[in-house]
Amino acid sequence: MAFPRFLMGDNAHYPDDIFVVHLDYPRFVINLKDDTLEFLEDIDKKDKEELEDETKNLIEEASRFYDEQCALYDQE
């Protein structure tokens, strides 16, 4: 089964939070409310430096994904 790159997450215990799950490497969950990022796997030391540079791009992509999904819901 193929998974999408991003998923939206919801949790009734955190009604003000906006979660987006990134399923490609590096897998992570971001809370767009405050841009907190939690990686779901250990990051190799050699990848850590590169990922620090890429984190900004990943946050921007997750935000665009969320905006696109909301726009689709608004169209219905």
PDB file with one MODEL, atoms N, CA, C and O in Angstrom:
MODEL        1
ATOM      1  N   MET A   1       0.837  -1.169   0.000  1.00  0.00           N
ATOM      2  CA  MET A   1       0.000   0.000   0.000  1.00  0.00           C
ATOM      3  C   MET A   1       0.888   1.239   0.000  1.00  0.00           C
ATOM      4  O   MET A   1       1.872   1.314   0.737  1.00  0.00           O
ATOM      5  N   ALA A   2       0.537   2.184  -0.813  1.00  0.00           N
ATOM      6  CA  ALA A   2       1.264   3.449  -0.864  1.00  0.00           C
ATOM      7  C   ALA A   2       0.593   4.448   0.076  1.00  0.00           C
ATOM      8  O   ALA A   2      -0.631   4.578   0.097  1.00  0.00           O
ATOM      9  N   PHE A   3       1.409   5.141   0.841  1.00  0.00           N
ATOM     10  CA  PHE A   3       0.896   6.157   1.746  1.00  0.00           C
ATOM     11  C   PHE A   3       1.140   7.536   1.148  1.00  0.00           C
ATOM     12  O   PHE A   3       2.113   7.734   0.420  1.00  0.00           O
ATOM     13  N   PRO A   4       0.263   8.492   1.451  1.00  0.00           N
ATOM     14  CA  PRO A   4       0.534   9.859   1.015  1.00  0.00           C
ATOM     15  C   PRO A   4       1.708  10.423   1.799  1.00  0.00           C
ATOM     16  O   PRO A   4       2.060   9.908   2.861  1.00  0.00           O
ATOM     17  N   ARG A   5       2.296  11.455   1.288  1.00  0.00           N
ATOM     18  CA  ARG A   5       3.448  12.051   1.972  1.00  0.00           C
ATOM     19  C   ARG A   5       3.051  12.711   3.289  1.00  0.00           C
ATOM     20  O   ARG A   5       3.792  12.631   4.269  1.00  0.00           O
ATOM     21  N   PHE A   6       1.887  13.362   3.319  1.00  0.00           N
ATOM     22  CA  PHE A   6       1.397  14.038   4.520  1.00  0.00           C
ATOM     23  C   PHE A   6      -0.002  13.544   4.873  1.00  0.00           C
ATOM     24  O   PHE A   6      -0.781  13.159   4.001  1.00  0.00           O
ATOM     25  N   LEU A   7      -0.302  13.564   6.165  1.00  0.00           N
ATOM     26  CA  LEU A   7      -1.644  13.314   6.677  1.00  0.00           C
ATOM     27  C   LEU A   7      -1.972  14.394   7.687  1.00  0.00           C
ATOM     28  O   LEU A   7      -1.087  14.898   8.378  1.00  0.00           O
ATOM     29  N   MET A   8      -3.247  14.750   7.772  1.00  0.00           N
ATOM     30  CA  MET A   8      -3.676  15.655   8.825  1.00  0.00           C
ATOM     31  C   MET A   8      -4.066  14.819  10.031  1.00  0.00           C
ATOM     32  O   MET A   8      -4.632  13.735   9.888  1.00  0.00           O
ATOM     33  N   GLY A   9      -3.760  15.327  11.220  1.00  0.00           N
ATOM     34  CA  GLY A   9      -4.093  14.619  12.446  1.00  0.00           C
ATOM     35  C   GLY A   9      -4.974  15.479  13.336  1.00  0.00           C
ATOM     36  O   GLY A   9      -4.834  16.702  13.376  1.00  0.00           O
ATOM     37  N   ASP A  10      -5.884  14.827  14.051  1.00  0.00           N
ATOM     38  CA  ASP A  10      -6.806  15.525  14.920  1.00  0.00           C
ATOM     39  C   ASP A  10      -6.881  14.761  16.232  1.00  0.00           C
ATOM     40  O   ASP A  10      -6.800  13.533  16.244  1.00  0.00           O
ATOM     41  N   ASN A  11      -7.036  15.481  17.334  1.00  0.00           N
ATOM     42  CA  ASN A  11      -7.158  14.841  18.624  1.00  0.00           C
ATOM     43  C   ASN A  11      -8.058  15.706  19.495  1.00  0.00           C
ATOM     44  O   ASN A  11      -7.771  16.883  19.717  1.00  0.00           O
ATOM     45  N   ALA A  12      -9.153  15.118  19.991  1.00  0.00           N
ATOM     46  CA  ALA A  12     -10.130  15.869  20.776  1.00  0.00           C
ATOM     47  C   ALA A  12      -9.533  16.417  22.075  1.00  0.00           C
ATOM     48  O   ALA A  12     -10.047  17.388  22.629  1.00  0.00           O
ATOM     49  N   HIS A  13      -8.467  15.811  22.556  1.00  0.00           N
ATOM     50  CA  HIS A  13      -7.832  16.293  23.783  1.00  0.00           C
ATOM     51  C   HIS A  13      -7.003  17.562  23.544  1.00  0.00           C
ATOM     52  O   HIS A  13      -6.611  18.238  24.496  1.00  0.00           O
ATOM     53  N   TYR A  14      -6.742  17.878  22.284  1.00  0.00           N
ATOM     54  CA  TYR A  14      -5.969  19.064  21.912  1.00  0.00           C
ATOM     55  C   TYR A  14      -6.736  19.829  20.827  1.00  0.00           C
ATOM     56  O   TYR A  14      -6.280  19.907  19.686  1.00  0.00           O
ATOM     57  N   PRO A  15      -7.898  20.394  21.177  1.00  0.00           N
ATOM     58  CA  PRO A  15      -8.770  20.982  20.144  1.00  0.00           C
ATOM     59  C   PRO A  15      -8.184  22.188  19.419  1.00  0.00           C
ATOM     60  O   PRO A  15      -8.621  22.498  18.310  1.00  0.00           O
ATOM     61  N   ASP A  16      -7.221  22.869  20.002  1.00  0.00           N
ATOM     62  CA  ASP A  16      -6.647  24.058  19.354  1.00  0.00           C
ATOM     63  C   ASP A  16      -5.418  23.747  18.522  1.00  0.00           C
ATOM     64  O   ASP A  16      -4.904  24.621  17.824  1.00  0.00           O
ATOM     65  N   ASP A  17      -4.941  22.506  18.587  1.00  0.00           N
ATOM     66  CA  ASP A  17      -3.728  22.133  17.874  1.00  0.00           C
ATOM     67  C   ASP A  17      -4.038  21.654  16.462  1.00  0.00           C
ATOM     68  O   ASP A  17      -5.117  21.125  16.192  1.00  0.00           O
ATOM     69  N   ILE A  18      -3.083  21.847  15.573  1.00  0.00           N
ATOM     70  CA  ILE A  18      -3.203  21.436  14.165  1.00  0.00           C
ATOM     71  C   ILE A  18      -2.014  20.523  13.874  1.00  0.00           C
ATOM     72  O   ILE A  18      -0.887  20.995  13.730  1.00  0.00           O
ATOM     73  N   PHE A  19      -2.268  19.217  13.790  1.00  0.00           N
ATOM     74  CA  PHE A  19      -1.193  18.253  13.574  1.00  0.00           C
ATOM     75  C   PHE A  19      -1.121  17.838  12.109  1.00  0.00           C
ATOM     76  O   PHE A  19      -2.143  17.572  11.477  1.00  0.00           O
ATOM     77  N   VAL A  20       0.092  17.785  11.582  1.00  0.00           N
ATOM     78  CA  VAL A  20       0.349  17.222  10.260  1.00  0.00           C
ATOM     79  C   VAL A  20       1.439  16.171  10.448  1.00  0.00           C
ATOM     80  O   VAL A  20       2.449  16.415  11.110  1.00  0.00           O
ATOM     81  N   VAL A  21       1.217  14.997   9.853  1.00  0.00           N
ATOM     82  CA  VAL A  21       2.160  13.886   9.950  1.00  0.00           C
ATOM     83  C   VAL A  21       2.859  13.740   8.605  1.00  0.00           C
ATOM     84  O   VAL A  21       2.206  13.644   7.565  1.00  0.00           O
ATOM     85  N   HIS A  22       4.179  13.723   8.631  1.00  0.00           N
ATOM     86  CA  HIS A  22       4.991  13.526   7.427  1.00  0.00           C
ATOM     87  C   HIS A  22       5.440  12.066   7.423  1.00  0.00           C
ATOM     88  O   HIS A  22       6.074  11.613   8.375  1.00  0.00           O
ATOM     89  N   LEU A  23       5.117  11.327   6.361  1.00  0.00           N
ATOM     90  CA  LEU A  23       5.362   9.888   6.333  1.00  0.00           C
ATOM     91  C   LEU A  23       6.600   9.464   5.557  1.00  0.00           C
ATOM     92  O   LEU A  23       6.974   8.292   5.599  1.00  0.00           O
ATOM     93  N   ASP A  24       7.241  10.381   4.854  1.00  0.00           N
ATOM     94  CA  ASP A  24       8.510  10.066   4.204  1.00  0.00           C
ATOM     95  C   ASP A  24       9.630  10.296   5.217  1.00  0.00           C
ATOM     96  O   ASP A  24       9.423  10.908   6.265  1.00  0.00           O
ATOM     97  N   TYR A  25      10.827   9.789   4.881  1.00  0.00           N
ATOM     98  CA  TYR A  25      11.961  10.038   5.773  1.00  0.00           C
ATOM     99  C   TYR A  25      12.362  11.498   5.682  1.00  0.00           C
ATOM    100  O   TYR A  25      12.517  12.024   4.580  1.00  0.00           O
ATOM    101  N   PRO A  26      12.524  12.132   6.761  1.00  0.00           N
ATOM    102  CA  PRO A  26      12.359  11.692   8.139  1.00  0.00           C
ATOM    103  C   PRO A  26      10.898  11.840   8.572  1.00  0.00           C
ATOM    104  O   PRO A  26      10.289  12.894   8.388  1.00  0.00           O
ATOM    105  N   ARG A  27      10.353  10.784   9.141  1.00  0.00           N
ATOM    106  CA  ARG A  27       8.961  10.833   9.596  1.00  0.00           C
ATOM    107  C   ARG A  27       8.871  11.737  10.821  1.00  0.00           C
ATOM    108  O   ARG A  27       9.700  11.676  11.729  1.00  0.00           O
ATOM    109  N   PHE A  28       7.836  12.580  10.815  1.00  0.00           N
ATOM    110  CA  PHE A  28       7.663  13.488  11.948  1.00  0.00           C
ATOM    111  C   PHE A  28       6.212  13.914  12.072  1.00  0.00           C
ATOM    112  O   PHE A  28       5.409  13.739  11.155  1.00  0.00           O
ATOM    113  N   VAL A  29       5.897  14.477  13.229  1.00  0.00           N
ATOM    114  CA  VAL A  29       4.617  15.130  13.469  1.00  0.00           C
ATOM    115  C   VAL A  29       4.939  16.579  13.792  1.00  0.00           C
ATOM    116  O   VAL A  29       5.816  16.869  14.605  1.00  0.00           O
ATOM    117  N   ILE A  30       4.222  17.477  13.149  1.00  0.00           N
ATOM    118  CA  ILE A  30       4.390  18.895  13.437  1.00  0.00           C
ATOM    119  C   ILE A  30       3.062  19.445  13.932  1.00  0.00           C
ATOM    120  O   ILE A  30       1.999  19.104  13.414  1.00  0.00           O
ATOM    121  N   ASN A  31       3.139  20.289  14.931  1.00  0.00           N
ATOM    122  CA  ASN A  31       1.976  21.012  15.399  1.00  0.00           C
ATOM    123  C   ASN A  31       2.076  22.410  14.800  1.00  0.00           C
ATOM    124  O   ASN A  31       2.920  23.207  15.208  1.00  0.00           O
ATOM    125  N   LEU A  32       1.219  22.702  13.839  1.00  0.00           N
ATOM    126  CA  LEU A  32       1.301  23.981  13.133  1.00  0.00           C
ATOM    127  C   LEU A  32       0.876  25.157  14.011  1.00  0.00           C
ATOM    128  O   LEU A  32       1.112  26.314  13.661  1.00  0.00           O
ATOM    129  N   LYS A  33       0.254  24.863  15.140  1.00  0.00           N
ATOM    130  CA  LYS A  33      -0.116  25.945  16.058  1.00  0.00           C
ATOM    131  C   LYS A  33       1.116  26.698  16.541  1.00  0.00           C
ATOM    132  O   LYS A  33       1.101  27.922  16.667  1.00  0.00           O
ATOM    133  N   ASP A  34       2.195  25.942  16.814  1.00  0.00           N
ATOM    134  CA  ASP A  34       3.402  26.577  17.332  1.00  0.00           C
ATOM    135  C   ASP A  34       4.681  26.065  16.654  1.00  0.00           C
ATOM    136  O   ASP A  34       5.785  26.334  17.127  1.00  0.00           O
ATOM    137  N   ASP A  35       4.528  25.330  15.553  1.00  0.00           N
ATOM    138  CA  ASP A  35       5.645  24.785  14.763  1.00  0.00           C
ATOM    139  C   ASP A  35       6.554  23.848  15.553  1.00  0.00           C
ATOM    140  O   ASP A  35       7.733  23.715  15.225  1.00  0.00           O
ATOM    141  N   THR A  36       6.023  23.197  16.590  1.00  0.00           N
ATOM    142  CA  THR A  36       6.824  22.186  17.279  1.00  0.00           C
ATOM    143  C   THR A  36       6.895  20.950  16.404  1.00  0.00           C
ATOM    144  O   THR A  36       5.907  20.550  15.788  1.00  0.00           O
ATOM    145  N   LEU A  37       8.062  20.357  16.359  1.00  0.00           N
ATOM    146  CA  LEU A  37       8.343  19.238  15.464  1.00  0.00           C
ATOM    147  C   LEU A  37       8.887  18.086  16.293  1.00  0.00           C
ATOM    148  O   LEU A  37       9.804  18.259  17.095  1.00  0.00           O
ATOM    149  N   GLU A  38       8.308  16.905  16.087  1.00  0.00           N
ATOM    150  CA  GLU A  38       8.771  15.710  16.794  1.00  0.00           C
ATOM    151  C   GLU A  38       9.058  14.628  15.753  1.00  0.00           C
ATOM    152  O   GLU A  38       8.157  14.171  15.050  1.00  0.00           O
ATOM    153  N   PHE A  39      10.324  14.228  15.667  1.00  0.00           N
ATOM    154  CA  PHE A  39      10.693  13.162  14.738  1.00  0.00           C
ATOM    155  C   PHE A  39      10.257  11.818  15.315  1.00  0.00           C
ATOM    156  O   PHE A  39      10.338  11.604  16.525  1.00  0.00           O
ATOM    157  N   LEU A  40       9.800  10.926  14.465  1.00  0.00           N
ATOM    158  CA  LEU A  40       9.272   9.630  14.891  1.00  0.00           C
ATOM    159  C   LEU A  40      10.298   8.516  14.822  1.00  0.00           C
ATOM    160  O   LEU A  40       9.975   7.358  15.090  1.00  0.00           O
ATOM    161  N   GLU A  41      11.505   8.842  14.473  1.00  0.00           N
ATOM    162  CA  GLU A  41      12.563   7.843  14.385  1.00  0.00           C
ATOM    163  C   GLU A  41      13.879   8.495  14.762  1.00  0.00           C
ATOM    164  O   GLU A  41      14.018   9.718  14.739  1.00  0.00           O
ATOM    165  N   ASP A  42      14.826   7.666  15.105  1.00  0.00           N
ATOM    166  CA  ASP A  42      16.153   8.188  15.410  1.00  0.00           C
ATOM    167  C   ASP A  42      16.789   8.689  14.120  1.00  0.00           C
ATOM    168  O   ASP A  42      16.688   8.060  13.067  1.00  0.00           O
ATOM    169  N   ILE A  43      17.436   9.819  14.230  1.00  0.00           N
ATOM    170  CA  ILE A  43      18.089  10.429  13.072  1.00  0.00           C
ATOM    171  C   ILE A  43      19.572  10.094  13.131  1.00  0.00           C
ATOM    172  O   ILE A  43      20.235  10.318  14.144  1.00  0.00           O
ATOM    173  N   ASP A  44      20.081   9.551  12.025  1.00  0.00           N
ATOM    174  CA  ASP A  44      21.508   9.255  11.942  1.00  0.00           C
ATOM    175  C   ASP A  44      22.323  10.526  12.127  1.00  0.00           C
ATOM    176  O   ASP A  44      21.927  11.605  11.686  1.00  0.00           O
ATOM    177  N   LYS A  45      23.460  10.381  12.781  1.00  0.00           N
ATOM    178  CA  LYS A  45      24.326  11.538  13.026  1.00  0.00           C
ATOM    179  C   LYS A  45      24.713  12.229  11.719  1.00  0.00           C
ATOM    180  O   LYS A  45      24.773  13.457  11.650  1.00  0.00           O
ATOM    181  N   LYS A  46      24.974  11.424  10.682  1.00  0.00           N
ATOM    182  CA  LYS A  46      25.364  12.004   9.396  1.00  0.00           C
ATOM    183  C   LYS A  46      24.216  12.767   8.742  1.00  0.00           C
ATOM    184  O   LYS A  46      24.453  13.698   7.972  1.00  0.00           O
ATOM    185  N   ASP A  47      22.961  12.379   9.045  1.00  0.00           N
ATOM    186  CA  ASP A  47      21.795  13.052   8.481  1.00  0.00           C
ATOM    187  C   ASP A  47      21.375  14.282   9.280  1.00  0.00           C
ATOM    188  O   ASP A  47      20.682  15.157   8.761  1.00  0.00           O
ATOM    189  N   LYS A  48      21.791  14.349  10.530  1.00  0.00           N
ATOM    190  CA  LYS A  48      21.313  15.403  11.418  1.00  0.00           C
ATOM    191  C   LYS A  48      21.614  16.803  10.892  1.00  0.00           C
ATOM    192  O   LYS A  48      20.738  17.668  10.908  1.00  0.00           O
ATOM    193  N   GLU A  49      22.821  17.034  10.435  1.00  0.00           N
ATOM    194  CA  GLU A  49      23.187  18.360   9.936  1.00  0.00           C
ATOM    195  C   GLU A  49      22.362  18.741   8.712  1.00  0.00           C
ATOM    196  O   GLU A  49      21.883  19.870   8.605  1.00  0.00           O
ATOM    197  N   GLU A  50      22.200  17.794   7.792  1.00  0.00           N
ATOM    198  CA  GLU A  50      21.408  18.057   6.591  1.00  0.00           C
ATOM    199  C   GLU A  50      19.949  18.327   6.958  1.00  0.00           C
ATOM    200  O   GLU A  50      19.316  19.206   6.373  1.00  0.00           O
ATOM    201  N   LEU A  51      19.414  17.574   7.926  1.00  0.00           N
ATOM    202  CA  LEU A  51      18.023  17.754   8.322  1.00  0.00           C
ATOM    203  C   LEU A  51      17.788  19.090   9.005  1.00  0.00           C
ATOM    204  O   LEU A  51      16.705  19.664   8.890  1.00  0.00           O
ATOM    205  N   GLU A  52      18.768  19.577   9.700  1.00  0.00           N
ATOM    206  CA  GLU A  52      18.620  20.892  10.319  1.00  0.00           C
ATOM    207  C   GLU A  52      18.394  21.949   9.250  1.00  0.00           C
ATOM    208  O   GLU A  52      17.590  22.863   9.435  1.00  0.00           O
ATOM    209  N   ASP A  53      19.099  21.827   8.138  1.00  0.00           N
ATOM    210  CA  ASP A  53      18.906  22.761   7.030  1.00  0.00           C
ATOM    211  C   ASP A  53      17.551  22.559   6.348  1.00  0.00           C
ATOM    212  O   ASP A  53      16.937  23.514   5.873  1.00  0.00           O
ATOM    213  N   GLU A  54      17.098  21.317   6.307  1.00  0.00           N
ATOM    214  CA  GLU A  54      15.861  20.967   5.605  1.00  0.00           C
ATOM    215  C   GLU A  54      14.612  21.219   6.445  1.00  0.00           C
ATOM    216  O   GLU A  54      13.512  21.287   5.899  1.00  0.00           O
ATOM    217  N   THR A  55      14.760  21.356   7.758  1.00  0.00           N
ATOM    218  CA  THR A  55      13.605  21.485   8.642  1.00  0.00           C
ATOM    219  C   THR A  55      12.706  22.651   8.245  1.00  0.00           C
ATOM    220  O   THR A  55      11.483  22.511   8.246  1.00  0.00           O
ATOM    221  N   LYS A  56      13.276  23.768   7.915  1.00  0.00           N
ATOM    222  CA  LYS A  56      12.475  24.935   7.504  1.00  0.00           C
ATOM    223  C   LYS A  56      11.617  24.586   6.288  1.00  0.00           C
ATOM    224  O   LYS A  56      10.434  24.923   6.243  1.00  0.00           O
ATOM    225  N   ASN A  57      12.206  23.918   5.314  1.00  0.00           N
ATOM    226  CA  ASN A  57      11.456  23.526   4.113  1.00  0.00           C
ATOM    227  C   ASN A  57      10.322  22.564   4.463  1.00  0.00           C
ATOM    228  O   ASN A  57       9.219  22.676   3.929  1.00  0.00           O
ATOM    229  N   LEU A  58      10.599  21.620   5.362  1.00  0.00           N
ATOM    230  CA  LEU A  58       9.579  20.646   5.751  1.00  0.00           C
ATOM    231  C   LEU A  58       8.406  21.323   6.451  1.00  0.00           C
ATOM    232  O   LEU A  58       7.252  20.962   6.219  1.00  0.00           O
ATOM    233  N   ILE A  59       8.692  22.294   7.299  1.00  0.00           N
ATOM    234  CA  ILE A  59       7.630  23.040   7.973  1.00  0.00           C
ATOM    235  C   ILE A  59       6.788  23.801   6.945  1.00  0.00           C
ATOM    236  O   ILE A  59       5.560  23.814   7.032  1.00  0.00           O
ATOM    237  N   GLU A  60       7.441  24.425   5.988  1.00  0.00           N
ATOM    238  CA  GLU A  60       6.714  25.155   4.938  1.00  0.00           C
ATOM    239  C   GLU A  60       5.858  24.209   4.104  1.00  0.00           C
ATOM    240  O   GLU A  60       4.721  24.544   3.771  1.00  0.00           O
ATOM    241  N   GLU A  61       6.384  23.033   3.762  1.00  0.00           N
ATOM    242  CA  GLU A  61       5.613  22.054   2.996  1.00  0.00           C
ATOM    243  C   GLU A  61       4.410  21.558   3.786  1.00  0.00           C
ATOM    244  O   GLU A  61       3.322  21.412   3.229  1.00  0.00           O
ATOM    245  N   ALA A  62       4.594  21.300   5.075  1.00  0.00           N
ATOM    246  CA  ALA A  62       3.488  20.836   5.919  1.00  0.00           C
ATOM    247  C   ALA A  62       2.412  21.921   6.003  1.00  0.00           C
ATOM    248  O   ALA A  62       1.220  21.614   5.975  1.00  0.00           O
ATOM    249  N   SER A  63       2.819  23.168   6.104  1.00  0.00           N
ATOM    250  CA  SER A  63       1.862  24.280   6.161  1.00  0.00           C
ATOM    251  C   SER A  63       1.092  24.408   4.852  1.00  0.00           C
ATOM    252  O   SER A  63      -0.121  24.617   4.861  1.00  0.00           O
ATOM    253  N   ARG A  64       1.794  24.282   3.724  1.00  0.00           N
ATOM    254  CA  ARG A  64       1.117  24.334   2.408  1.00  0.00           C
ATOM    255  C   ARG A  64       0.123  23.190   2.272  1.00  0.00           C
ATOM    256  O   ARG A  64      -0.995  23.388   1.798  1.00  0.00           O
ATOM    257  N   PHE A  65       0.531  21.984   2.691  1.00  0.00           N
ATOM    258  CA  PHE A  65      -0.364  20.835   2.639  1.00  0.00           C
ATOM    259  C   PHE A  65      -1.634  21.123   3.431  1.00  0.00           C
ATOM    260  O   PHE A  65      -2.740  20.889   2.943  1.00  0.00           O
ATOM    261  N   TYR A  66      -1.480  21.624   4.642  1.00  0.00           N
ATOM    262  CA  TYR A  66      -2.645  21.928   5.484  1.00  0.00           C
ATOM    263  C   TYR A  66      -3.551  22.952   4.799  1.00  0.00           C
ATOM    264  O   TYR A  66      -4.767  22.768   4.755  1.00  0.00           O
ATOM    265  N   ASP A  67      -2.973  24.020   4.270  1.00  0.00           N
ATOM    266  CA  ASP A  67      -3.762  25.056   3.585  1.00  0.00           C
ATOM    267  C   ASP A  67      -4.505  24.481   2.385  1.00  0.00           C
ATOM    268  O   ASP A  67      -5.668  24.815   2.159  1.00  0.00           O
ATOM    269  N   GLU A  68      -3.841  23.617   1.610  1.00  0.00           N
ATOM    270  CA  GLU A  68      -4.477  22.998   0.444  1.00  0.00           C
ATOM    271  C   GLU A  68      -5.633  22.101   0.868  1.00  0.00           C
ATOM    272  O   GLU A  68      -6.686  22.105   0.230  1.00  0.00           O
ATOM    273  N   GLN A  69      -5.447  21.340   1.928  1.00  0.00           N
ATOM    274  CA  GLN A  69      -6.503  20.449   2.415  1.00  0.00           C
ATOM    275  C   GLN A  69      -7.710  21.263   2.899  1.00  0.00           C
ATOM    276  O   GLN A  69      -8.855  20.910   2.616  1.00  0.00           O
ATOM    277  N   CYS A  70      -7.451  22.340   3.620  1.00  0.00           N
ATOM    278  CA  CYS A  70      -8.542  23.196   4.101  1.00  0.00           C
ATOM    279  C   CYS A  70      -9.302  23.815   2.932  1.00  0.00           C
ATOM    280  O   CYS A  70     -10.528  23.921   2.973  1.00  0.00           O
ATOM    281  N   ALA A  71      -8.588  24.217   1.906  1.00  0.00           N
ATOM    282  CA  ALA A  71      -9.236  24.786   0.724  1.00  0.00           C
ATOM    283  C   ALA A  71     -10.150  23.765   0.053  1.00  0.00           C
ATOM    284  O   ALA A  71     -11.231  24.108  -0.425  1.00  0.00           O
ATOM    285  N   LEU A  72      -9.709  22.507   0.022  1.00  0.00           N
ATOM    286  CA  LEU A  72     -10.540  21.458  -0.567  1.00  0.00           C
ATOM    287  C   LEU A  72     -11.813  21.231   0.251  1.00  0.00           C
ATOM    288  O   LEU A  72     -12.887  21.020  -0.313  1.00  0.00           O
ATOM    289  N   TYR A  73     -11.692  21.275   1.569  1.00  0.00           N
ATOM    290  CA  TYR A  73     -12.879  21.128   2.437  1.00  0.00           C
ATOM    291  C   TYR A  73     -13.824  22.297   2.229  1.00  0.00           C
ATOM    292  O   TYR A  73     -15.041  22.112   2.239  1.00  0.00           O
ATOM    293  N   ASP A  74     -13.294  23.486   2.042  1.00  0.00           N
ATOM    294  CA  ASP A  74     -14.126  24.674   1.845  1.00  0.00           C
ATOM    295  C   ASP A  74     -14.897  24.609   0.535  1.00  0.00           C
ATOM    296  O   ASP A  74     -15.972  25.198   0.422  1.00  0.00           O
ATOM    297  N   GLN A  75     -14.359  23.899  -0.462  1.00  0.00           N
ATOM    298  CA  GLN A  75     -15.020  23.782  -1.761  1.00  0.00           C
ATOM    299  C   GLN A  75     -16.243  22.885  -1.698  1.00  0.00           C
ATOM    300  O   GLN A  75     -17.162  23.025  -2.505  1.00  0.00           O
ATOM    301  N   GLU A  76     -16.258  21.969  -0.748  1.00  0.00           N
ATOM    302  CA  GLU A  76     -17.376  20.995  -0.673  1.00  0.00           C
ATOM    303  C   GLU A  76     -18.632  21.607  -0.131  1.00  0.00           C
ATOM    304  O   GLU A  76     -19.649  20.925  -0.008  1.00  0.00           O
TER     305      GLU A  76
ENDMDL
END
